[in-house]
XYZ file of C-alpha atoms in Angstrom:
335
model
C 180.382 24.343 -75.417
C 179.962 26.512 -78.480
C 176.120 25.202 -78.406
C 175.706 27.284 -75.222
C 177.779 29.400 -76.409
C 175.361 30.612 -79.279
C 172.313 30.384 -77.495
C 173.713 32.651 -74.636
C 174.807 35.018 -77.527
C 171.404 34.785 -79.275
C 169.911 35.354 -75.820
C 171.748 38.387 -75.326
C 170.803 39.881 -78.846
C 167.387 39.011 -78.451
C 167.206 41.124 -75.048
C 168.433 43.827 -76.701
C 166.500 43.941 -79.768
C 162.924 43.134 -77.175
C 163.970 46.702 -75.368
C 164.589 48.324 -78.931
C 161.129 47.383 -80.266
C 158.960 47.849 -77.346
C 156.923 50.346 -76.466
C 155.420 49.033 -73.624
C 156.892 48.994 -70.148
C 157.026 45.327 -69.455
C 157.813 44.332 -72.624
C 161.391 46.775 -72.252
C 161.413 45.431 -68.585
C 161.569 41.719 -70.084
C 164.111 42.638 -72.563
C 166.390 43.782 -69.956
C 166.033 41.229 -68.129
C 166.797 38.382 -70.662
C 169.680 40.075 -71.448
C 170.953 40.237 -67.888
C 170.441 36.697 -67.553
C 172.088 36.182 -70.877
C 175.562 37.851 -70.033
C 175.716 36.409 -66.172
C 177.117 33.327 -67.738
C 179.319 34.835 -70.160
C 180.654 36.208 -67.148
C 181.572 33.554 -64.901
C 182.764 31.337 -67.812
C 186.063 31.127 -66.212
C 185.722 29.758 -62.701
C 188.324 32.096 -61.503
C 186.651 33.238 -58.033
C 186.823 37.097 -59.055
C 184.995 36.298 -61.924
C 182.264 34.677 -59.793
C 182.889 37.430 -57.534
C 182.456 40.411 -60.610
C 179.306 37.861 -61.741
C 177.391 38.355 -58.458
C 178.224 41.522 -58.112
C 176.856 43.175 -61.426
C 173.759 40.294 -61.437
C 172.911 42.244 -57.687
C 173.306 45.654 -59.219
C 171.323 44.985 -62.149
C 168.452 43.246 -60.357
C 168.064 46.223 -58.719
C 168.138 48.084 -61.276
C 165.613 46.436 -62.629
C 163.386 45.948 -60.046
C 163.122 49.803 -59.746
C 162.410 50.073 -63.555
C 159.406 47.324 -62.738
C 158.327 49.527 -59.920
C 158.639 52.557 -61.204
C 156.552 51.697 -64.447
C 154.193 49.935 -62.533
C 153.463 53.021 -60.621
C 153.383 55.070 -63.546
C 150.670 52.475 -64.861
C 148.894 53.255 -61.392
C 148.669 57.055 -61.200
C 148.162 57.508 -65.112
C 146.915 54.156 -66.058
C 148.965 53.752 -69.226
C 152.143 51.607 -69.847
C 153.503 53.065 -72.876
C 156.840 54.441 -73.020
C 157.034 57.386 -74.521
C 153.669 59.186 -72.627
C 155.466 59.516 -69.079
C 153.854 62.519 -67.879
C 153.822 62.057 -63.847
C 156.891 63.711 -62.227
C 158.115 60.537 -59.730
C 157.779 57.628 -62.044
C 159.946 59.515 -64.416
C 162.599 60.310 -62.098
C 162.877 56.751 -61.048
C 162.900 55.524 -64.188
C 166.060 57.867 -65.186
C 167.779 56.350 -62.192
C 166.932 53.222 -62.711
C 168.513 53.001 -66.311
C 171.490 55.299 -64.673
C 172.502 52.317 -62.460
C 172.538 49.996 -65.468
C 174.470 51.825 -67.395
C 177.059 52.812 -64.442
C 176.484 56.905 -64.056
C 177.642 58.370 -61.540
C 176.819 58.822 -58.046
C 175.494 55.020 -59.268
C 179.071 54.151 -60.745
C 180.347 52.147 -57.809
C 180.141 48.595 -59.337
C 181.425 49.403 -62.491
C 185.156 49.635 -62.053
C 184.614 46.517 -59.980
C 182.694 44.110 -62.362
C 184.906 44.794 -65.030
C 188.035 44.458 -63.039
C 187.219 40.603 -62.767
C 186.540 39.769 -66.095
C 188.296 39.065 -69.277
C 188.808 41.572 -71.793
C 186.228 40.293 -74.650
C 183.631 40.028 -72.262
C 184.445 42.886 -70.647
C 184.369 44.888 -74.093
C 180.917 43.287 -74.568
C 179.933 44.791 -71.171
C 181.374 48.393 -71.971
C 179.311 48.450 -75.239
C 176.405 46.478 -76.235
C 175.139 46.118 -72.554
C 175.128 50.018 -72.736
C 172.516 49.752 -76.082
C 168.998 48.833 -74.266
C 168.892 50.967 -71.415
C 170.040 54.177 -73.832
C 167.143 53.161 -76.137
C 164.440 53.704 -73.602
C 166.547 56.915 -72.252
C 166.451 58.676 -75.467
C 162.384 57.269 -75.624
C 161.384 58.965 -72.447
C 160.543 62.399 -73.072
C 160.046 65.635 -70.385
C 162.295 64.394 -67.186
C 163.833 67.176 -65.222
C 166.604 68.525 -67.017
C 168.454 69.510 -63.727
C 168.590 65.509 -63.385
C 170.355 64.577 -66.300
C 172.705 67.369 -66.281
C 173.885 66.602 -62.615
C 174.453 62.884 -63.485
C 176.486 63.912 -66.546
C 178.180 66.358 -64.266
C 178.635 64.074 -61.781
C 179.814 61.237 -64.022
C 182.710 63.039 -66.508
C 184.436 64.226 -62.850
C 183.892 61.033 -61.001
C 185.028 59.204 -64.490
C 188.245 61.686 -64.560
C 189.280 61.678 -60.908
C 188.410 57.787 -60.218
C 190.618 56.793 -62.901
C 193.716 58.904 -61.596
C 194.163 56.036 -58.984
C 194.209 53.578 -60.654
C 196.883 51.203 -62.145
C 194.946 48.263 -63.556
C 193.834 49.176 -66.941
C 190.194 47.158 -66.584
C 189.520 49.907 -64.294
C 190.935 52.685 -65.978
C 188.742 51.973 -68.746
C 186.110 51.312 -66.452
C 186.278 55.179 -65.568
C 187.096 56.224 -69.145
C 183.262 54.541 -69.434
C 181.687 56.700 -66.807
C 183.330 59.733 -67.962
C 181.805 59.308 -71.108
C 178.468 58.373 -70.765
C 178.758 61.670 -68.438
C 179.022 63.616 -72.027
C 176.157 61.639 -73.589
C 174.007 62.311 -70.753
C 175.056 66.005 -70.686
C 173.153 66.435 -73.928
C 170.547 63.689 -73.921
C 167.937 66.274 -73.218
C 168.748 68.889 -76.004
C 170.164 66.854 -78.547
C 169.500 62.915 -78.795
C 171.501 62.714 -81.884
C 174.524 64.100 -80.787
C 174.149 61.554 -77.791
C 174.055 58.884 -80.435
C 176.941 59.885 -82.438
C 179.089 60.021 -78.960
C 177.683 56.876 -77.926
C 178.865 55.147 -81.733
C 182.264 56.787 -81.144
C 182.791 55.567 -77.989
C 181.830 51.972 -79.376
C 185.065 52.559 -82.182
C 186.957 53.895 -79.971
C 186.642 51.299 -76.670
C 186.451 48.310 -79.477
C 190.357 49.691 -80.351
C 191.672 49.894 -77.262
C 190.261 46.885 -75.918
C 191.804 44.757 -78.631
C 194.833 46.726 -78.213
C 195.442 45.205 -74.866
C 193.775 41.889 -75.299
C 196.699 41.349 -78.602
C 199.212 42.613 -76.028
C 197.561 40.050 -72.790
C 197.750 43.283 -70.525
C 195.968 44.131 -67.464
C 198.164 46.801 -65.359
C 199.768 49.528 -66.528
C 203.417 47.826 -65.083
C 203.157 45.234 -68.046
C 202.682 48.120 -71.181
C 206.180 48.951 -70.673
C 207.097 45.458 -72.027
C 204.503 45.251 -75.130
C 206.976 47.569 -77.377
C 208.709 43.745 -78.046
C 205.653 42.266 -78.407
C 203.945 44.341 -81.416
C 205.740 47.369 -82.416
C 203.639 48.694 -85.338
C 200.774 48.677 -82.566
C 202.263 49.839 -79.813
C 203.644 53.012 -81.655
C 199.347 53.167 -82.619
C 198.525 53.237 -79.316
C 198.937 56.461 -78.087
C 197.049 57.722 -80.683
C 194.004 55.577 -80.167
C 194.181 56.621 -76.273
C 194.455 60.555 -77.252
C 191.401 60.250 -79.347
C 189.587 58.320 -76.280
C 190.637 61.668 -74.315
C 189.022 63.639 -77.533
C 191.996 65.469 -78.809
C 191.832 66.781 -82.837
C 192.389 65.676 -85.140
C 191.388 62.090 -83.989
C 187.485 60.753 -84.017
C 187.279 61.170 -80.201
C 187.549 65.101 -81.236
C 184.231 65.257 -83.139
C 181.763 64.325 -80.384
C 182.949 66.451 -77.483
C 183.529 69.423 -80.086
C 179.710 69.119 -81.233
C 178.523 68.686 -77.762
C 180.366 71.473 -76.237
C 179.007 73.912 -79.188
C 175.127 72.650 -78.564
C 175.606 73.508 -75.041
C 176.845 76.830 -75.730
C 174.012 77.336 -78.081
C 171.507 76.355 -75.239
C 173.054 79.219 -72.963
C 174.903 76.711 -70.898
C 178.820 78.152 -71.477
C 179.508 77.589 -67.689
C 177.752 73.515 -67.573
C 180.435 73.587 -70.951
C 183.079 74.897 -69.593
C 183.303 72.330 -66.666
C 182.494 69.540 -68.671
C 185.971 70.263 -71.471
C 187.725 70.837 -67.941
C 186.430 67.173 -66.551
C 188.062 65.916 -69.851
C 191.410 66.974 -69.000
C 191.133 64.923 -65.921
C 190.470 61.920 -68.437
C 193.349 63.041 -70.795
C 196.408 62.844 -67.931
C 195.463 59.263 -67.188
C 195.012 58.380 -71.228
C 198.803 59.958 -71.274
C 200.397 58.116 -68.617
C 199.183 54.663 -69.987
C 200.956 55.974 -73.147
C 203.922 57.259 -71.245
C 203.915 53.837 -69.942
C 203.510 52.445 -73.365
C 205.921 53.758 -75.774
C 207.482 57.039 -74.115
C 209.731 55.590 -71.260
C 212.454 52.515 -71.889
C 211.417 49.694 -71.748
C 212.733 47.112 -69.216
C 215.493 44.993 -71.335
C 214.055 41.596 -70.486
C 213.994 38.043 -72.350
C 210.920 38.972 -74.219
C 212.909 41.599 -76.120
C 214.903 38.916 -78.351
C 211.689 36.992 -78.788
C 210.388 37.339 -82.524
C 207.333 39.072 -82.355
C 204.425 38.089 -84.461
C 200.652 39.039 -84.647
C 198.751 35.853 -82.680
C 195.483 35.505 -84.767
C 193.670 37.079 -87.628
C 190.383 36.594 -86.397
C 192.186 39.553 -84.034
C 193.784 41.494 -86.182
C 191.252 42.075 -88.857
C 188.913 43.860 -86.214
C 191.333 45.516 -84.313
C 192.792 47.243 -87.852
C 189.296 48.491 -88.763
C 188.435 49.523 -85.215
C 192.194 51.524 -84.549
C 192.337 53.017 -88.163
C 188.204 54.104 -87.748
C 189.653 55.807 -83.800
C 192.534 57.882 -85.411
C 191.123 58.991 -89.057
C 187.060 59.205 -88.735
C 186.680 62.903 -87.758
């Protein structure tokens, strides 16, 4: 019903924007929380049981989440007896709090249910997962001043290697770009403490960049690597794109995934942190051999000579197309 439709949409904005504008505790608790509640729907639209399955699954993880946020806040109100946001002073509220918004967001060692929500949904709503569910819990991470730096580095750390090994395993491309997420919300976290505008412009290129390659594969209707090999029959201009857009995801010059990873790795070297830099650009070549073999997969090997290839191929909708364009040609030429 597009009726439910919008309000679940307008729900969803309007938890978002709640977290942006508070600067209260509860108030960015509440916001959170509508727009959990707002998405859980979107999610189990189709009654598919993995949907239902993915549904209960993140709605359980982010409850949690939550519920420590709550907690943690509410002590923070107890030992300081203040609620707003950016005046954390007391060690152990902090810490919780960072933790608490880490599990939202899917860092790593808190990554688990990531790869595993996604893999059940569909590919719009799954785009709307990797991105603007990401928005609200980075606005009251880059609000929180003075946590332990040793924190946020390890859960960068933590996240670009789990994001680059856990997607070497992997054959379904929801959870490939499940890890592609963690990986790089490990480089935005890296940085967070020395440099919240450098987090920001990673976080913006990610949003290009995951917006192209999700469209990518919801024009071609793929979901495992096994059924690339036949989308060179489908769309050829895009296909022959592709590659591109997933070797800018991987942050190779001179595509836009470049910039962000080059700025980040010279801030940390500025900060006296060459060996934290050095094994973060190694964690990304983890990322780049699974970014290759989809493309491999794509447009380097033969493709299987099946019926499809004497099918006429066409572009299916322009409500598709128009975005996609924008979002591919902003992932290859924006550095």
């Amino acid at each position: 019903n597009p009726y439910i439709l919008a309000t679940l949409l307008f729900g969803l904005g309007l938890g978002t924007t709640i977290t942006f504008a508070s600067s209260h505790w509860l108030l960015a608790w509440m916001g959170l929380e509508i727009n959990t509640l707002a998405i859980i729907p979107l999610m189990a639209q189709h009654h598919h049981p993995r949907a239902v399955e993915a549904t209960t699954k993140y709605f359980l993880t982010q409850a949690t989440a939550a519920a420590m946020l709550l907690f943690a806040s509410t002590t923070n109100a107890w030992l300081t007896g203040q609620w707003d946001i950016q005046q954390m002073s007391h060690p152990f509220p902090l810490t919780l709090i960072t933790l608490a918004l880490a599990l939202k967001i899917g860092l790593a060692p808190m990554h688990t249910w990531l790869p595993e929500v996604l893999q059940g949904l569909d590919l719009t709503t799954g785009l709307v997962l990797s991105t603007w569910q990401k928005l609200a819990p980075f606005a009251l991470l880059l609000q929180i001043q003075n946590v332990n730096p040793t924190i946020l580095v390890t859960l960068g750390l933590a996240s670009t290697l789990v994001g680059g090994w856990g997607g070497l395993n992997q054959t379904q491309l929801r959870k490939v770009l499940a890890y592609s997420s963690i990986a790089h919300l490990g480089w935005m976290i890296l940085i967070l403490q020395y440099s919240p505008s450098l987090t920001l412009l990673a976080l913006l290129t990610y949003f290009v960049m995951t917006f192209s390659t999700f469209l990518v594969f919801k024009l071609n209707k793929s979901t495992s690597i096994n059924a690339l090999a036949i989308s060179w029959t489908k769309a050829p201009i895009l296909t022959s794109l592709t590659p591109l857009v997933l070797l800018s995801l991987g942050g190779l010059p001179p595509l836009t995934g470049f910039m962000p990873k080059w700025l980040i790795l010279q801030e940390l070297a500025k900060q006296d942190l060459a060996p934290l830099a050095t094994l973060a650009a190694l964690s990304a070549l983890l990322s780049l051999y699974f970014y290759l073999r989809i493309s491999y997969a794509m447009t380097l090997t033969m493709s299987p000579n099946s019926l499809t290839g004497v099918t006429p191929w066409r572009f299916s909708s322009p409500q598709l197309t128009l975005p996609l364009a924008i979002a591919t040609t902003a992932t290859i030429s924006l550095l």
